[in-house]
Coordinates of C-alpha atoms in Angstrom, one line a residue:
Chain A
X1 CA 16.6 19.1 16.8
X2 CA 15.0 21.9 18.2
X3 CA 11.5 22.9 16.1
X4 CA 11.9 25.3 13.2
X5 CA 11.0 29.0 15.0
X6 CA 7.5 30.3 12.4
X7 CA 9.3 33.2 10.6
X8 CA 8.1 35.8 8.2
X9 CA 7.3 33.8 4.9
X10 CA 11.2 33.2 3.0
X11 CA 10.9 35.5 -0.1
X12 CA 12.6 34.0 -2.9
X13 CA 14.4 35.9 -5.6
X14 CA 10.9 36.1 -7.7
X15 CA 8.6 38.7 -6.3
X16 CA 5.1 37.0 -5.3
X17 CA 6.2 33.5 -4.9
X18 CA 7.4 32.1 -1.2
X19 CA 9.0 29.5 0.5
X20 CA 7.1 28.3 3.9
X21 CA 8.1 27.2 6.9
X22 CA 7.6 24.0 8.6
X23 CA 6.0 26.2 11.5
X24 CA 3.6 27.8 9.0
X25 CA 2.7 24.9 7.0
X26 CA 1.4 24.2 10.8
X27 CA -1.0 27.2 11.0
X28 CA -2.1 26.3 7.3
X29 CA -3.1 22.7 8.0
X30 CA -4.7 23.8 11.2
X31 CA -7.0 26.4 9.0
X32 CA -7.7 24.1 6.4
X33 CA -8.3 20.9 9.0
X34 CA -11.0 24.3 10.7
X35 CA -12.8 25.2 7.3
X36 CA -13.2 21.3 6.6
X37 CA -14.9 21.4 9.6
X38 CA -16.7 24.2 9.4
X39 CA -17.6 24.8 5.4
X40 CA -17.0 21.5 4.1
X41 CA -18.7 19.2 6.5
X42 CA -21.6 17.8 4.2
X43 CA -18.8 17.2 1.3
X44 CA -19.0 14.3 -0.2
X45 CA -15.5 14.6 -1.5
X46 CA -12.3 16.3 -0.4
X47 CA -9.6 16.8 -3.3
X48 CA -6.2 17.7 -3.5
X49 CA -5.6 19.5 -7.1
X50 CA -2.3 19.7 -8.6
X51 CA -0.7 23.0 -9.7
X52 CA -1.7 22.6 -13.5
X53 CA -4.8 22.1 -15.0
X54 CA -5.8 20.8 -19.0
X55 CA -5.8 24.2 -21.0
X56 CA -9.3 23.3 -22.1
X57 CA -11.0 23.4 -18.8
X58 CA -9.3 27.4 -18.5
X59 CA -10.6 28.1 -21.9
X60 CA -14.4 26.3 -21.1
X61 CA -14.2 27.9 -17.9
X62 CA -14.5 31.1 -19.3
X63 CA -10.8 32.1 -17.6
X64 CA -8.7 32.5 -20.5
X65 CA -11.4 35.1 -22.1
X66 CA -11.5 36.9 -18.9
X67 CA -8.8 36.9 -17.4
X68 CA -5.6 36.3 -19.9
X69 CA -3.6 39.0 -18.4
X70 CA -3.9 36.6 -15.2
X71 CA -3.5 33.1 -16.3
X72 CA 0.1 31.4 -16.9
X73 CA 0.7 28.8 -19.6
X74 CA 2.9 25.6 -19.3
X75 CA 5.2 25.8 -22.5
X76 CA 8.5 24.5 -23.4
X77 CA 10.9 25.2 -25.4
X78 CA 8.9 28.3 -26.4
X79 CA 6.0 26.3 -27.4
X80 CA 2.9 26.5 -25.8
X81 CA 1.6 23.0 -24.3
X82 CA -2.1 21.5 -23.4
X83 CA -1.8 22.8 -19.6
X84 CA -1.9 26.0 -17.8
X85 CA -1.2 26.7 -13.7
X86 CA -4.1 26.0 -12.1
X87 CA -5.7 29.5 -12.1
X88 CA -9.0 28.8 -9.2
X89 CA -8.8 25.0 -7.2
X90 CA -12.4 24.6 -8.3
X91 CA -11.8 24.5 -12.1
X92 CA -10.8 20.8 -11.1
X93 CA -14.3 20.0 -9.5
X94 CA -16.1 20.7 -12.7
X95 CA -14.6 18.4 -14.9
X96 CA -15.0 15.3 -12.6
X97 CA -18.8 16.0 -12.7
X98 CA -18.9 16.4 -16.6
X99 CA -22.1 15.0 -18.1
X100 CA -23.4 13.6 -14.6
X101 CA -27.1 14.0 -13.2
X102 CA -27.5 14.8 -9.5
X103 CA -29.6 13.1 -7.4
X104 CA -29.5 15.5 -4.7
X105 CA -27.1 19.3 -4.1
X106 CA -23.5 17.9 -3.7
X107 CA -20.3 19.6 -1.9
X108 CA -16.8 19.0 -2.7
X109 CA -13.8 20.7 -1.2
X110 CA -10.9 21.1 -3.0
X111 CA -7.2 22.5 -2.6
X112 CA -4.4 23.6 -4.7
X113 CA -1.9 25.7 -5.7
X114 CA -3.0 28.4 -7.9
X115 CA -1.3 31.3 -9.8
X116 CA -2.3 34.9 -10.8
X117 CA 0.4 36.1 -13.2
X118 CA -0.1 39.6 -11.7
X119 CA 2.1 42.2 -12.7
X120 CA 3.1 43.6 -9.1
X121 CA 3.6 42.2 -5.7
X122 CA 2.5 43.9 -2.5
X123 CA 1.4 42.0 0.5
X124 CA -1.0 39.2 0.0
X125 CA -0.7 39.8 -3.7
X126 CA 1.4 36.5 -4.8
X127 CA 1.7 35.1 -8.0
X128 CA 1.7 31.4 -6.4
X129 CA -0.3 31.0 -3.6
X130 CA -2.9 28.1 -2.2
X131 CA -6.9 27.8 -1.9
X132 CA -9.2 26.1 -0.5
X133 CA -12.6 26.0 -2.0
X134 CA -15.7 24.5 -1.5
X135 CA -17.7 23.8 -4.6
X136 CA -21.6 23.3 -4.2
X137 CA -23.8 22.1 -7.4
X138 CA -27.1 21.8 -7.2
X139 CA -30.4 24.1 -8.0
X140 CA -30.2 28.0 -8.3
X141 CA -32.3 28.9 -4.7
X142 CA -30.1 25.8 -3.2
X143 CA -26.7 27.4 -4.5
X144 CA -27.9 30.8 -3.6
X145 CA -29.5 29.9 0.0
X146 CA -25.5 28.0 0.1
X147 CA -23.6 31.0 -1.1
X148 CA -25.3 33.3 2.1
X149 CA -25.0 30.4 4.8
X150 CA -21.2 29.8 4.2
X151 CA -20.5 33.7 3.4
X152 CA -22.2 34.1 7.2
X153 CA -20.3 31.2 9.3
X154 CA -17.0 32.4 7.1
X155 CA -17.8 36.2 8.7
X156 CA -18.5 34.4 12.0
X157 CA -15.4 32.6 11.9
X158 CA -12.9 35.1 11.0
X159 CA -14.5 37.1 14.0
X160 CA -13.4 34.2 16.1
X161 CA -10.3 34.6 15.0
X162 CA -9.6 38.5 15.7
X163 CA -9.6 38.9 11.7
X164 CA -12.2 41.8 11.1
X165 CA -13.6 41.6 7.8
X166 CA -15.3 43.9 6.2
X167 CA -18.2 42.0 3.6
X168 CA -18.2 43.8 0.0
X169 CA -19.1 43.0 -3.2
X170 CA -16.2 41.3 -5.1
X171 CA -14.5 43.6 -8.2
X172 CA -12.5 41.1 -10.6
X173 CA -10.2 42.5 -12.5
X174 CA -11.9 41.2 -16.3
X175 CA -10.2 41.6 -19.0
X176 CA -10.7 44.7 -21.3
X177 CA -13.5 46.3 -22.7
X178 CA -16.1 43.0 -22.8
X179 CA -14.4 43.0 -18.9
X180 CA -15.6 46.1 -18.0
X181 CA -19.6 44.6 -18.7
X182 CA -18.7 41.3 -16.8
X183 CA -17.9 43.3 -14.1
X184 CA -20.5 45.8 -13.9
X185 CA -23.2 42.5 -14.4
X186 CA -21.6 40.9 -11.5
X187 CA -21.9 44.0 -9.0
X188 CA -25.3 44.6 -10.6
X189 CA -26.4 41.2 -10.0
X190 CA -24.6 40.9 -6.7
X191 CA -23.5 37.4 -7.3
X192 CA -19.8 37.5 -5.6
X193 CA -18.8 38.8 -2.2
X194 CA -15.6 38.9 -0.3
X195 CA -14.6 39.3 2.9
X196 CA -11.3 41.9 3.0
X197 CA -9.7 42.1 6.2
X198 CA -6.2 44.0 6.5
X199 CA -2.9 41.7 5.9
X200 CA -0.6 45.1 6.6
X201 CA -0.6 48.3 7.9
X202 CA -2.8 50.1 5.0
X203 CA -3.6 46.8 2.9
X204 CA -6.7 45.4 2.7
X205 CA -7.5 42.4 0.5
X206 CA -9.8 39.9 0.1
X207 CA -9.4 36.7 2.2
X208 CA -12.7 35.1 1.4
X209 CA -15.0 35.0 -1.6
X210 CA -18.2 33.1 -2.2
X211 CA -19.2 33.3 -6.1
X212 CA -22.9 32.3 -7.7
X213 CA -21.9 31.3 -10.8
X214 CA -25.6 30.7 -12.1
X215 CA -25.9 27.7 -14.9
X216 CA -22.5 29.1 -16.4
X217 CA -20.2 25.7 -15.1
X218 CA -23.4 23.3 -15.2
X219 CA -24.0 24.1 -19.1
X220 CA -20.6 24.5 -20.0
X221 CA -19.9 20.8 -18.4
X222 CA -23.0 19.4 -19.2
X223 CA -23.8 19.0 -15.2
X224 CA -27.6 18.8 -14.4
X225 CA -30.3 18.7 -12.0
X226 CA -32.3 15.7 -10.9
X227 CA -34.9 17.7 -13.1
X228 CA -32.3 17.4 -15.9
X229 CA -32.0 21.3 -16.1
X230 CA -28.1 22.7 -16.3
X231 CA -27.1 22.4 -12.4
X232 CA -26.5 25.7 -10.8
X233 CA -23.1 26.4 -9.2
X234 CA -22.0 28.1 -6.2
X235 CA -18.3 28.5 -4.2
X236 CA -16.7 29.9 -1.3
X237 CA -12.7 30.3 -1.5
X238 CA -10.1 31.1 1.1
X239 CA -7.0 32.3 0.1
X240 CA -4.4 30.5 2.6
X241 CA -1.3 32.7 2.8
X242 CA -3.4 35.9 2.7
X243 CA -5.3 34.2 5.8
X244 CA -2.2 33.2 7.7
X245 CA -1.1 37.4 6.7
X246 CA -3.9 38.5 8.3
X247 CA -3.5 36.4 11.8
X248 CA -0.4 38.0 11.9
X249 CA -0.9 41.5 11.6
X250 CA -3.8 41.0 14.3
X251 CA -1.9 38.7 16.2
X252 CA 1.7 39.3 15.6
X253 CA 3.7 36.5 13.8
X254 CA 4.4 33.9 16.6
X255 CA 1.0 31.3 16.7
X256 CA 2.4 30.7 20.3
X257 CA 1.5 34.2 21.2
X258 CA -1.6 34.2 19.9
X259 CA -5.5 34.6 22.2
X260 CA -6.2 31.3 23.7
X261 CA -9.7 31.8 21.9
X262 CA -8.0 31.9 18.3
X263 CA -5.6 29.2 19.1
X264 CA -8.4 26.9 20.4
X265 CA -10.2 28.1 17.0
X266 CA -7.7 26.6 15.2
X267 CA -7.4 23.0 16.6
Chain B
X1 CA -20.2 12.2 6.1
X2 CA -19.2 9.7 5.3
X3 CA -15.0 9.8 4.8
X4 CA -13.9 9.6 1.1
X5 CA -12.9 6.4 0.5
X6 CA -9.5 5.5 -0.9
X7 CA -9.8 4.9 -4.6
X8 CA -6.9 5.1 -7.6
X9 CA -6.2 8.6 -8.3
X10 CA -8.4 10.8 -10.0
X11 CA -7.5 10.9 -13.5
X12 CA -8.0 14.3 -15.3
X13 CA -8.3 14.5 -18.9
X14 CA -4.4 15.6 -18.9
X15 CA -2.4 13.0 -19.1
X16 CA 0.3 12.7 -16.1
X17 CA -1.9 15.0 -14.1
X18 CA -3.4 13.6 -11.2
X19 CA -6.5 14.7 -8.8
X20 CA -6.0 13.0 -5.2
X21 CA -8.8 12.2 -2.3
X22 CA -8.7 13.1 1.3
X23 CA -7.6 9.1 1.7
X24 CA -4.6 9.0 -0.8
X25 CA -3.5 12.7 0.7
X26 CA -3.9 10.9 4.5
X27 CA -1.1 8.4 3.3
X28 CA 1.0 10.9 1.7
X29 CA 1.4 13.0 5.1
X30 CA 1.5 9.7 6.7
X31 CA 4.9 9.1 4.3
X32 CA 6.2 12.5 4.7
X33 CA 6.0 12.4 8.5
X34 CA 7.7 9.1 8.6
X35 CA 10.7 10.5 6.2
X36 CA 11.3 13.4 8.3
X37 CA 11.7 11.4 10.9
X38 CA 14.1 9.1 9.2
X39 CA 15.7 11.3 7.0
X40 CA 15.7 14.5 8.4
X41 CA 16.0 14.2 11.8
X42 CA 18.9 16.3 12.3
X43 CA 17.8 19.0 10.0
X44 CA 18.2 22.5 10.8
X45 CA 14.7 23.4 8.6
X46 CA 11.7 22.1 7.0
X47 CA 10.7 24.1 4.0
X48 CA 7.5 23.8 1.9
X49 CA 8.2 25.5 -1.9
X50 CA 6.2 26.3 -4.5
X51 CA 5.3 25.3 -7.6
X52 CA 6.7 27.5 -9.3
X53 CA 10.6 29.2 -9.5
X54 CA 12.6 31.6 -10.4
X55 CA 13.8 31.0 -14.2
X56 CA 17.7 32.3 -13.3
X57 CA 17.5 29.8 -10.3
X58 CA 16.7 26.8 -13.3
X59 CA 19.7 28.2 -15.2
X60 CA 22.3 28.6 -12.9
X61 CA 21.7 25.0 -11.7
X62 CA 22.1 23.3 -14.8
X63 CA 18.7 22.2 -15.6
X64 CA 17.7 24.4 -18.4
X65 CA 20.6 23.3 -20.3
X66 CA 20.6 19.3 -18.8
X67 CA 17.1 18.6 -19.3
X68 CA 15.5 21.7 -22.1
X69 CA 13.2 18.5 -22.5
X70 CA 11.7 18.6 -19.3
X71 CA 11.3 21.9 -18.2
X72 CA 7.9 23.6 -18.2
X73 CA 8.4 27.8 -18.5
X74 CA 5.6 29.7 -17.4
X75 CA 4.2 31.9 -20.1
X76 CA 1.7 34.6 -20.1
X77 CA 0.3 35.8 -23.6
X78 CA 2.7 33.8 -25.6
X79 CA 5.4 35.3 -23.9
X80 CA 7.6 34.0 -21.5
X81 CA 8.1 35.1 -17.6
X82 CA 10.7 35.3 -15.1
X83 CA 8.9 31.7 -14.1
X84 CA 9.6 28.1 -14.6
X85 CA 8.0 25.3 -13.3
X86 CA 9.8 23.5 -10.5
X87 CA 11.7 20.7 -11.7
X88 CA 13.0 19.6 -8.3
X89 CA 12.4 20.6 -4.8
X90 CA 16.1 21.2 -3.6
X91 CA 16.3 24.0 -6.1
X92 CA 14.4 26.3 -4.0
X93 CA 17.0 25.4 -1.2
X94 CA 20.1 26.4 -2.6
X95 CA 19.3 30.3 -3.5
X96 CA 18.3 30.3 0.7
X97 CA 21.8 29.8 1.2
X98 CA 23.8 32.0 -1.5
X99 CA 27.1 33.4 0.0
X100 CA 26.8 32.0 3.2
X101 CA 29.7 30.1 5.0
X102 CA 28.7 27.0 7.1
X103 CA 29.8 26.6 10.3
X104 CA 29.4 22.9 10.2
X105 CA 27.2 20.9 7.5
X106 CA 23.8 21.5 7.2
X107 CA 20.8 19.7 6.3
X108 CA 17.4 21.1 4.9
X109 CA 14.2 19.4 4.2
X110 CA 11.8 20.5 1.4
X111 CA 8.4 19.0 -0.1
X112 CA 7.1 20.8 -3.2
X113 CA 5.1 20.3 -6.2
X114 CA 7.8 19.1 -9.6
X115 CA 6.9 19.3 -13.2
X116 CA 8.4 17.4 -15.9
X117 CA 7.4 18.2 -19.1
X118 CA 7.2 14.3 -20.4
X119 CA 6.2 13.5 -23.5
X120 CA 4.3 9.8 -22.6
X121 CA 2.0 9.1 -19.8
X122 CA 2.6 5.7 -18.1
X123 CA 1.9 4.3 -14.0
X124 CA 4.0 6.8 -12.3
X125 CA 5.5 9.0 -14.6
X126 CA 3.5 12.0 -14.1
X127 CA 3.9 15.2 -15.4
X128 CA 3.0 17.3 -12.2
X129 CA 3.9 15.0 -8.7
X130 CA 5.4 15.8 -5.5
X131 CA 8.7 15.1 -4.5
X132 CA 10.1 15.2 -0.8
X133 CA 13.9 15.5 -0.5
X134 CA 16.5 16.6 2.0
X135 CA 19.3 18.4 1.2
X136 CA 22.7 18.8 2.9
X137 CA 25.5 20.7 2.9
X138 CA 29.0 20.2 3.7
X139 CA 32.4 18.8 3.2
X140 CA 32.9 16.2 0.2
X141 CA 33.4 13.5 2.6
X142 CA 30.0 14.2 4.8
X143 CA 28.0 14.6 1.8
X144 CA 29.2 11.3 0.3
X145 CA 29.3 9.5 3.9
X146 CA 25.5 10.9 4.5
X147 CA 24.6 10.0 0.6
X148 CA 25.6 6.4 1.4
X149 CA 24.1 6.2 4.5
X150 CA 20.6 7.4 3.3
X151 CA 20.2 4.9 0.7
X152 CA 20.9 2.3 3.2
X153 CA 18.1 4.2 5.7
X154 CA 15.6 4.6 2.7
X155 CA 16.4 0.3 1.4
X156 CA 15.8 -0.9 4.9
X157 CA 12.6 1.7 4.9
X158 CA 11.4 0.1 2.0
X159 CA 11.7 -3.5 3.2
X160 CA 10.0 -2.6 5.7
X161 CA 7.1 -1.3 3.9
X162 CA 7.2 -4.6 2.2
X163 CA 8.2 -2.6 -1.1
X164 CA 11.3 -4.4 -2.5
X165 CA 13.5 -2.4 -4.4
X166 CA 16.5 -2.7 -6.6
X167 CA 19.5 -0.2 -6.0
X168 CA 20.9 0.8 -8.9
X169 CA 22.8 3.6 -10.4
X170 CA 20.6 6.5 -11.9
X171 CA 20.4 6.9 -15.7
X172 CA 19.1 10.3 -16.2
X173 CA 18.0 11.0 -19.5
X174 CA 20.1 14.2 -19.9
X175 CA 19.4 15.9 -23.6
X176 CA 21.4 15.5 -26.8
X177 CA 25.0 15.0 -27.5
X178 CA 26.8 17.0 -24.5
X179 CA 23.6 15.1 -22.5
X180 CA 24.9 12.1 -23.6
X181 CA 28.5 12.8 -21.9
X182 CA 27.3 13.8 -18.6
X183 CA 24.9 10.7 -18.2
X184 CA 28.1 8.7 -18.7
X185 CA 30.3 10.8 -16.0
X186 CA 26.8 10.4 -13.6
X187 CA 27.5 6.5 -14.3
X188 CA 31.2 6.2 -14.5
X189 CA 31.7 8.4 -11.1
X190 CA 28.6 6.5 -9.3
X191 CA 27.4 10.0 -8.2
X192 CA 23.6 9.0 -8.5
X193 CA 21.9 6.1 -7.3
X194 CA 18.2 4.7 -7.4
X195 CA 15.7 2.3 -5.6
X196 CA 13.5 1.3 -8.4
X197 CA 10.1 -0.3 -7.3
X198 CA 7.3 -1.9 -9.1
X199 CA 4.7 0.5 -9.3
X200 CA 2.3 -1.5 -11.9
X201 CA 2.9 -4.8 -13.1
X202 CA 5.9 -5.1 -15.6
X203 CA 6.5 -1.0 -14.8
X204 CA 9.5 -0.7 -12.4
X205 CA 10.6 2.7 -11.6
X206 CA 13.1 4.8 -9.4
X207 CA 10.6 5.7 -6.3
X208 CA 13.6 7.2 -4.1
X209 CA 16.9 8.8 -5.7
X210 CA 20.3 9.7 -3.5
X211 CA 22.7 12.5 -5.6
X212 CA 26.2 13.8 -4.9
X213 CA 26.3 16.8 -6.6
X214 CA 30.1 17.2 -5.6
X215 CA 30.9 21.2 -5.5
X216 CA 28.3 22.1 -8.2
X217 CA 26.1 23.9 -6.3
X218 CA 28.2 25.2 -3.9
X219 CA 30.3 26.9 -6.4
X220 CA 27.7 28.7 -8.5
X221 CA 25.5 29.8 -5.4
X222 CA 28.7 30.8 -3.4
X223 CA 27.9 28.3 -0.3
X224 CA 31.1 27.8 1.7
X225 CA 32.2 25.6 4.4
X226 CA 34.1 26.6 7.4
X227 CA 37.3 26.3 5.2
X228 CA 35.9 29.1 2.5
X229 CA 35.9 26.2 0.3
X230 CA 32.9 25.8 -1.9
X231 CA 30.6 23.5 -0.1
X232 CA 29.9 20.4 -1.3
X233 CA 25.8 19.2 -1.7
X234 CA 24.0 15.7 -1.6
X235 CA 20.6 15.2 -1.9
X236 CA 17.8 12.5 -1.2
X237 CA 14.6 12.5 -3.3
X238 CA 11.1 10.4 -2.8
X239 CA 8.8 10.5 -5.6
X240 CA 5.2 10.6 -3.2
X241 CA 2.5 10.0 -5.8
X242 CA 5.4 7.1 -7.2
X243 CA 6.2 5.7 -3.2
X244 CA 2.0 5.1 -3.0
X245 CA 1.8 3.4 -6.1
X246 CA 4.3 1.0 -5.3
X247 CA 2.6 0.3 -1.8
X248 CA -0.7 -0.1 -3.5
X249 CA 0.4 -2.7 -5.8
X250 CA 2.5 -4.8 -2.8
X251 CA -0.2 -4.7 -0.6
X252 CA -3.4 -3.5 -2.6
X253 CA -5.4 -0.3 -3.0
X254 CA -6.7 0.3 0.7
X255 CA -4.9 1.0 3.5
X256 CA -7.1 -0.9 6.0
X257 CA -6.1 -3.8 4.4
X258 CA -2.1 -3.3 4.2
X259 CA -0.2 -5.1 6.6
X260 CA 0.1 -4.0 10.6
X261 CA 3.9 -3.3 10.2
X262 CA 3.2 -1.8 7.2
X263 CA 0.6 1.0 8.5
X264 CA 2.6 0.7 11.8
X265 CA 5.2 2.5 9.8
X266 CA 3.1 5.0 8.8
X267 CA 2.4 6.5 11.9

């Protein structure tokens, strides 16, 4: 049997959703083995998330309010059921911490399938597509101090890589009117950043994000402090597929032919 | 850091939908490696697919129709989208073949995330769970020949692992009253069979599955073989989260303490 060759992701009939590779699931486990290393190393726990997610925890979350032009429902037979597609991988840390008092900051990595519902599909912009979070809970200068060390080494480590990213502050897409606010609160108070590097000629997207959620998760899932004040929250994403778009258009699409320097980054 | 130890799944608070640690996801890759070795050995490809697939794709293979009951549709504001949940793994092979002739049989692997839509929780039947099958595609005889020979492959696997199972023929639960005619042509023509394991005690259920699908989806995806007949398919599934239940409960919950031919097989 001679190895399958990496080709360009297999698009499938629906726009936004692929079909991997055997070669490219290599390049993804080698990135996600590289941010366990590097983001992830003081985690306590590493999860694997499924693709759905108890309705409930979107709608607690705050999701479903803010973004219900992105999220996809699980129904059948035209009914609506009690799960959704897992929207963000860390909406699955939160619950397994529910009611819990921390002794000390903890870490927990996390990966899974998500889904944006999004309406078009360019380059990078999938509907189904994987993350890899790290999740940090602990008090707001901890979370915060986090948030700046991991959105540095993930700067670092994308140079490494030959990925220029260019850091900005994040712009969600909220939902409607009461949207617009979120939004303009969360570049006011500059809690999310993202680095964008280009995954095509002309498209620039966000392939990392680090979010300071404040006490919103913590209250919500009754989470708190050795102090017993709501826990603050903090996490850094990578979007996988984006990532792997990225090495490519600096690279070209053949890990083979890649710099030594980013190949040796990536084992 | 301390690695995460091996413990039972995560359970979240929706039932059939399963968080897994770094230790349970080590023995899953473990499996998968040692079935693409065993199973797939001569296959041309090994695909990854997504959760999610194209609706039409659900449709044109029978399922929508076979199993209405099972199948999750993803919806977005009530509505629903060009998106269903996938309900097996191989259905994201056959649209990557549509109007091709084979130039001799061929043989695909695929891992995904499934979704069935069950209505009761119990030890292994999961609503959202991975499934690894291979796929192949040929002439009626090779498909049948390579169906038989792979539930013999997958039995002596099993032994092996020290996970008896029973073979027996597959009783899908097809829906309603035409449902109830095609479950008893699956049983009269011996086109499906099972290895049920114990996965819990008193709880014995199908952990691998072997299906001729004779020319069914050869004819509505237009795959031909050499003699621009409509190619005949076969199929092998293993039910991941199901196949570590079962080993847990032969041999107990951690790895370290399976037996030597047992972990010997899983690497």
């Amino acid at each position: 049997m001679t190895p399958d060759p990496v080709v360009p992701p297999v698009t499938t009939s629906a726009p936004g959703v692929l079909v991997t590779s055997a070669g490219e699931e290599e390049v993804l486990a080698a990135v996600v083995a590289a941010l366990r290393r590097l983001c992830a190393g003081e985690a306590e726990r590493h999860l694997r998330a499924p693709p759905v997610l108890d309705a409930t925890v979107a709608d607690r979350a705050g999701y479903s309010t803010s973004f219900p032009h992105l999220l996809g429902a699980v129904s059948r037979g035209g009914a609506v059921t009690d799960l959704v597609l897992t929207p963000a991988a860390c909406y699955h840390v939160y619950p397994l911490y529910e009611g819990r008092v921390l002794a000390a900051p903890a870490e927990v990595s996390v990966l899974a399938d998500c889904h944006r519902q999004e309406a078009t599909a360019e380059p990078g912009r999938l509907r189904s597509f994987r993350m890899f979070e790290t999740v940090r809970l602990g008090g707001a200068a901890d979370c915060l101090a986090w948030r700046d060390d991991r959105l540095e080494r993930l700067g670092h480590w994308l140079r490494t890589l030959g990925v220029p990213a260019e850091r900005r502050p994040a712009n969600d897409p909220f939902w409607g009117r009461p949207g617009r606010l979120l939004a303009s609160a969360q570049r006011a108070d500059g809690l999310k950043w993202e680095l964008a590097a280009d995954v095509a000629d002309g498209v620039r997207q966000a392939v990392v994000s680090v979010n300071y959620h404040k006490e919103h998760f913590g209250a919500e899932f009754g989470i708190r402090t050795a102090d017993r004040e709501p826990a603050h929250t903090a996490c850094l994403g990578v979007g996988l597929e984006r990532l792997l778009l990225a090495l490519r258009h600096a690279h070209g699409p053949a890990p083979e032919g890649w710099p030594a320097r980013v190949r040796d980054a990536l084992c």
